[in-house]
XYZ file of C-alpha atoms in Angstrom:
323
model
C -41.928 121.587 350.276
C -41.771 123.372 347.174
C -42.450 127.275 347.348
C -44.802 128.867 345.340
C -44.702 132.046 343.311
C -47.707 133.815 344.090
C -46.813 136.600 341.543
C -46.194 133.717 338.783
C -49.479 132.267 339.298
C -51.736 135.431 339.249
C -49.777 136.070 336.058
C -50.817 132.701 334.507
C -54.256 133.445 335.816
C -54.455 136.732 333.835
C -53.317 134.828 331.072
C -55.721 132.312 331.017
C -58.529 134.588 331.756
C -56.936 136.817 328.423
C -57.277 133.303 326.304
C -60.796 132.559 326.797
C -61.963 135.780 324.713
C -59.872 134.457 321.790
C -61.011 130.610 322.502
C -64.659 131.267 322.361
C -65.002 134.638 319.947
C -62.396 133.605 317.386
C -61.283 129.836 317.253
C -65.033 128.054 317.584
C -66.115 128.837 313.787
C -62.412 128.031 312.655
C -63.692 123.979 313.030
C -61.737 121.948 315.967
C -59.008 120.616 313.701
C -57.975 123.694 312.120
C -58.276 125.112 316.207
C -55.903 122.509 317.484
C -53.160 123.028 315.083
C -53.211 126.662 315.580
C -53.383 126.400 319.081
C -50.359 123.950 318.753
C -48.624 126.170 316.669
C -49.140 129.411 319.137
C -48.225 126.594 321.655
C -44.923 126.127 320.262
C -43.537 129.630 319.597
C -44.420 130.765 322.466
C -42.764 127.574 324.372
C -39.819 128.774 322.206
C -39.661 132.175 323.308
C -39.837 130.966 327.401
C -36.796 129.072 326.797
C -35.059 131.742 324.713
C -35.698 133.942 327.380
C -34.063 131.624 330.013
C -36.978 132.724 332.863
C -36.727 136.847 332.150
C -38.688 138.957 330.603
C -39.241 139.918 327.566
C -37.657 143.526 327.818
C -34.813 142.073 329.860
C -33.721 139.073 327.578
C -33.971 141.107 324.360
C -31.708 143.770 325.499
C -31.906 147.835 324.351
C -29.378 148.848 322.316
C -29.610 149.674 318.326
C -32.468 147.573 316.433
C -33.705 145.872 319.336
C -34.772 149.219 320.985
C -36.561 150.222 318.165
C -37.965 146.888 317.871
C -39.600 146.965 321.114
C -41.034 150.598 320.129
C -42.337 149.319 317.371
C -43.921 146.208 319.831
C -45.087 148.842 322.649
C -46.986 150.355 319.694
C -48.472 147.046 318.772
C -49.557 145.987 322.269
C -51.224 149.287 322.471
C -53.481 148.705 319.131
C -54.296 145.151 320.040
C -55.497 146.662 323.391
C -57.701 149.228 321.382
C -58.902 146.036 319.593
C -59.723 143.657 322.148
C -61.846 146.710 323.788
C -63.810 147.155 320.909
C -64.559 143.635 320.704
C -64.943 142.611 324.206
C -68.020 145.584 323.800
C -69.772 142.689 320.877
C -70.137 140.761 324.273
C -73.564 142.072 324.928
C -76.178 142.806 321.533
C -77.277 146.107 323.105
C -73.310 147.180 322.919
C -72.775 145.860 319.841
C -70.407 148.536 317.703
C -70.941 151.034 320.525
C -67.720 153.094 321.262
C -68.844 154.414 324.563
C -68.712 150.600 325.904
C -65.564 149.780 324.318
C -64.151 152.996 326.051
C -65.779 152.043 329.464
C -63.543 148.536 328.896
C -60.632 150.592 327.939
C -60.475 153.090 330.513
C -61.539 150.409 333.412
C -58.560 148.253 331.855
C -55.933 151.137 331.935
C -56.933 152.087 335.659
C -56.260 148.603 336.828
C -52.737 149.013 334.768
C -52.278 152.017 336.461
C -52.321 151.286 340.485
C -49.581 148.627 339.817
C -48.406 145.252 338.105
C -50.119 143.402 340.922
C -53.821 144.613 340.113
C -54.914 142.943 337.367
C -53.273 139.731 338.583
C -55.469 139.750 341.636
C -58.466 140.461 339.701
C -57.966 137.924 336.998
C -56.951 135.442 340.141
C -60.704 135.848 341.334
C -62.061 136.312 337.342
C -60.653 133.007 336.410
C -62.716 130.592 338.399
C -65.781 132.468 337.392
C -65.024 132.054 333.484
C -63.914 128.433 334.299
C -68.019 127.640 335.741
C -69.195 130.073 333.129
C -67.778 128.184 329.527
C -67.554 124.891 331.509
C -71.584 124.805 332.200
C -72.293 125.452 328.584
C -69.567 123.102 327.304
C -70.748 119.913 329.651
C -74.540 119.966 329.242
C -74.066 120.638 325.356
C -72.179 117.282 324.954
C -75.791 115.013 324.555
C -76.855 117.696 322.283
C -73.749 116.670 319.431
C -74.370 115.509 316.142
C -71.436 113.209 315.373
C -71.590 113.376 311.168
C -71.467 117.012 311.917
C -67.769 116.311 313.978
C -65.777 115.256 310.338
C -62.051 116.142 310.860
C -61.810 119.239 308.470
C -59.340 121.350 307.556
C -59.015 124.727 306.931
C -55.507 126.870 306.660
C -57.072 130.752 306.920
C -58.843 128.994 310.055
C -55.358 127.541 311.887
C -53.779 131.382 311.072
C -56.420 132.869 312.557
C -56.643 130.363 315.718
C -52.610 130.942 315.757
C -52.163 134.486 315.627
C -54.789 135.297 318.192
C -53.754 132.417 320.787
C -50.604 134.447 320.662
C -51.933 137.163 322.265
C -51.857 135.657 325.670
C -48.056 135.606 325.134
C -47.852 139.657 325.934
C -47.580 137.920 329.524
C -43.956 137.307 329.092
C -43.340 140.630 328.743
C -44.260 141.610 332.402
C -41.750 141.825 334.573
C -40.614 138.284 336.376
C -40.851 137.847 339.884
C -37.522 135.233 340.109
C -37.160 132.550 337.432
C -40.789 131.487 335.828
C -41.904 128.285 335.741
C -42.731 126.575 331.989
C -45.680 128.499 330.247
C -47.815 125.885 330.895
C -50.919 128.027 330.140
C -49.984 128.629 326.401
C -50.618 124.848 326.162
C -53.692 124.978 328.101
C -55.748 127.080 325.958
C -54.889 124.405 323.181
C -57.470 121.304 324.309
C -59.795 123.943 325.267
C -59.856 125.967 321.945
C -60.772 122.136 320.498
C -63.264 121.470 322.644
C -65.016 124.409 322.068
C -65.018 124.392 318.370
C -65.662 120.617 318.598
C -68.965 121.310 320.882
C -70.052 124.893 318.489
C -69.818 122.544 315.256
C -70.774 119.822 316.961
C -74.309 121.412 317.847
C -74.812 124.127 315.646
C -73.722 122.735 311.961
C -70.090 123.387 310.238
C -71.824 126.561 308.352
C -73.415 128.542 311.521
C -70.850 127.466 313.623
C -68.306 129.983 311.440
C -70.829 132.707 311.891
C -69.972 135.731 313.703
C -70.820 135.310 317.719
C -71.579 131.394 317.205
C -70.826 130.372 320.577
C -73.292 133.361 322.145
C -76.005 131.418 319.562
C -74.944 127.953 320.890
C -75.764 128.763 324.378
C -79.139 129.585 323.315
C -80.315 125.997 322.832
C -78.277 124.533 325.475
C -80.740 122.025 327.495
C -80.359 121.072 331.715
C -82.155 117.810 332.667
C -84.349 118.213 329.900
C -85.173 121.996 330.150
C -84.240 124.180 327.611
C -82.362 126.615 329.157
C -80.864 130.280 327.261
C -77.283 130.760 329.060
C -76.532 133.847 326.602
C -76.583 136.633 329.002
C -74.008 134.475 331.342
C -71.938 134.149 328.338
C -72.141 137.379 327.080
C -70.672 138.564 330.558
C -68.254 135.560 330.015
C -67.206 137.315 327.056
C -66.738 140.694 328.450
C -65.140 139.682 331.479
C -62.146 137.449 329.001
C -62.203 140.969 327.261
C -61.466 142.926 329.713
C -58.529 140.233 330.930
C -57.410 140.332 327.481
C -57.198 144.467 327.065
C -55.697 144.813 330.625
C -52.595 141.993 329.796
C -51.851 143.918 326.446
C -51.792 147.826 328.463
C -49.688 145.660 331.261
C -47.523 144.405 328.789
C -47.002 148.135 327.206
C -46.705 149.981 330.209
C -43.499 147.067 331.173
C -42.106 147.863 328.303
C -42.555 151.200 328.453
C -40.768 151.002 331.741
C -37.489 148.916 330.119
C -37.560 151.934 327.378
C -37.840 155.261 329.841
C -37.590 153.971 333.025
C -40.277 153.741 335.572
C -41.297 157.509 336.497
C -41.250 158.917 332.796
C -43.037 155.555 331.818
C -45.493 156.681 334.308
C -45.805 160.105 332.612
C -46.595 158.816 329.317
C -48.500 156.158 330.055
C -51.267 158.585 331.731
C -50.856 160.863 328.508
C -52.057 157.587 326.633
C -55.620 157.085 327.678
C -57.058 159.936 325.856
C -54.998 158.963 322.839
C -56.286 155.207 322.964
C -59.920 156.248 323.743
C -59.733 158.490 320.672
C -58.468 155.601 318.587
C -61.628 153.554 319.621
C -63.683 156.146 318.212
C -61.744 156.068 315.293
C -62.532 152.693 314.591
C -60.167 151.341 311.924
C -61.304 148.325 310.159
C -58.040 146.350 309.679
C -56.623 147.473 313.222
C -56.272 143.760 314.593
C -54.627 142.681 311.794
C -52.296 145.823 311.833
C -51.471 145.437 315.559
C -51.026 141.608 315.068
C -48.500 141.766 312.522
C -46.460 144.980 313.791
C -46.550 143.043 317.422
C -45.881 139.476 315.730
C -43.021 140.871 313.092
C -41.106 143.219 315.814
C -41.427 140.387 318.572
C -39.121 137.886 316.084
C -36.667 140.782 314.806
C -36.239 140.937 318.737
C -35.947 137.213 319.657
C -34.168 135.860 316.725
C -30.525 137.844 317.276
C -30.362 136.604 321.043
C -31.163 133.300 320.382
C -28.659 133.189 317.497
C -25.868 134.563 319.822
C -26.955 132.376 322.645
C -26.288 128.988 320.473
C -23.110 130.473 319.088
C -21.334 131.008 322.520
C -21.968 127.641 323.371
C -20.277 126.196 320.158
C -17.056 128.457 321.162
C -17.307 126.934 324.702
């Protein structure tokens, strides 16, 4: 019998639970082609990265010394702004919290206190989350499929629309750099998220037209209309807590994901130190409210994530020619 990795699988489950908030915020207006071949994309690099890795994490396989250490500074810092981000946006969830700080803060601070009693936490929560978001987005995504208009399902393509899809199905790659309980199985759940961020751009243009369907929110309008045996029924306020709940999954895998590496970079009881120093500092940020702060963290976690990956991978190949 084969044995299971408990830790492994409450880590994919956090993962998954992080890529629905990206799936069904970002990628359903980006139309289902340009959402499969960013998915594939984000699919691929981060497939890359596992095997670069060789089952470790991503502190561990990168090493510490000279560039790379400041390279994963420079990625802490980016984890830590795309957390700030996805807790701003995870408070859009709900109309009444729309642009309200106080709510993104109450996501923040909930996040960072799940961080804080231990690596195992938010694993067990998102173990229990995930079959909740799974009958959530699956409801509205079956009973929707008689409501399709098929000339509205054209293959079209759209390049800002596959970046977009790409960088943000990255995110659910901060998983690999948690620490690894033995050697991890293949990411299988960075090629998950790839059917379903088609499906549910194929379903949100499908229903709603190729022009609201890239509206802000379009998947919160879709479940408006959605009709049960004939009944028009308004599943909104189940996928409004849909959203908040992937939020929250999302926020808590990026703080995880800083406080590891935070923990490569100080060791565990200074990283402890700091990290508790950093809730004011993030909450402040939130009120701050910077309008190009997911592109920002994106592209200093993106950039500093290949100056760290590309020198290992580059020596790894070359000691195998000498052998």
């Amino acid at each position: 019998m084969r044995n299971r990795n408990p830790g492994e699988g409450r880590r994919a489950a956090l993962e998954l639970s992080a890529a629905a908030f990206p799936v069904f915020q970002h990628c359903v207006g980006a139309g289902w082609v340009s959402a499969l071949a960013g998915g594939g994309a984000a699919g691929l690099v981060l497939t890359g990265l596992w095997r670069g890795l060789r089952g470790r994490s991503f502190r561990a396989g990168v090493g510490s010394t000279g560039i790379r250490r400041i390279g994963l500074v420079v990625l802490t810092a980016g984890m830590l702004l795309l957390a700030v981000w996805g807790a701003g946006a995870s408070a859009l969830a709900f109309p009444e919290t729309a642009g309200n700080p106080v709510a993104a803060c109450l996501v923040l601070a909930l996040s960072w206190a799940a961080v804080r009693r231990g690596a195992e936490v938010p694993g067990r929560c998102a173990a229990v989350l995930v079959r909740l978001l799974a009958a959530l987005y699956g409801i509205v995504l079956v009973f929707s499929l008689p409501q399709l208009r098929w000339e509205w399902l054209r293959p079209e393509w759209s390049l800002p629309g596959a970046v977009r899809c790409f960088w943000v199905l990255l995110l659910p790659g901060a998983g690999l750099c948690l620490e690894r309980e033995g050697r991890a199985g293949f990411p299988w759940q960075a090629w998950a998220v790839v059917p379903l961020a088609g499906a549910g751009a194929l379903v949100t243009v499908g229903i709603l037209s190729p022009a609201l369907a890239a509206e802000p929110m379009a998947f919160h309008t879709l479940a408006r209309s959605v009709s049960v045996l004939g009944v028009m029924l308004r599943f909104e306020a189940l996928i409004s807590g849909a959203q908040l709940i992937s939020g929250f999954c999302l926020c808590t895998l990026l703080l995880a994901a800083a406080r590891s590496m935070l923990e490569g970079l100080l060791g565990k009881p200074r990283a402890e130190s700091v990290f508790l120093i950093l809730l004011p500092v993030l909450l402040a940020l939130i009120w701050l409210r910077p309008d190009r702060l997911p592109e920002l963290g994106g592209g200093i976690a993106i950039c500093s994530a290949l100056i760290l990956t590309i020198p290992p991978l580059v020596g790894v190949k070359r000691k195998r020619k000498n052998v």
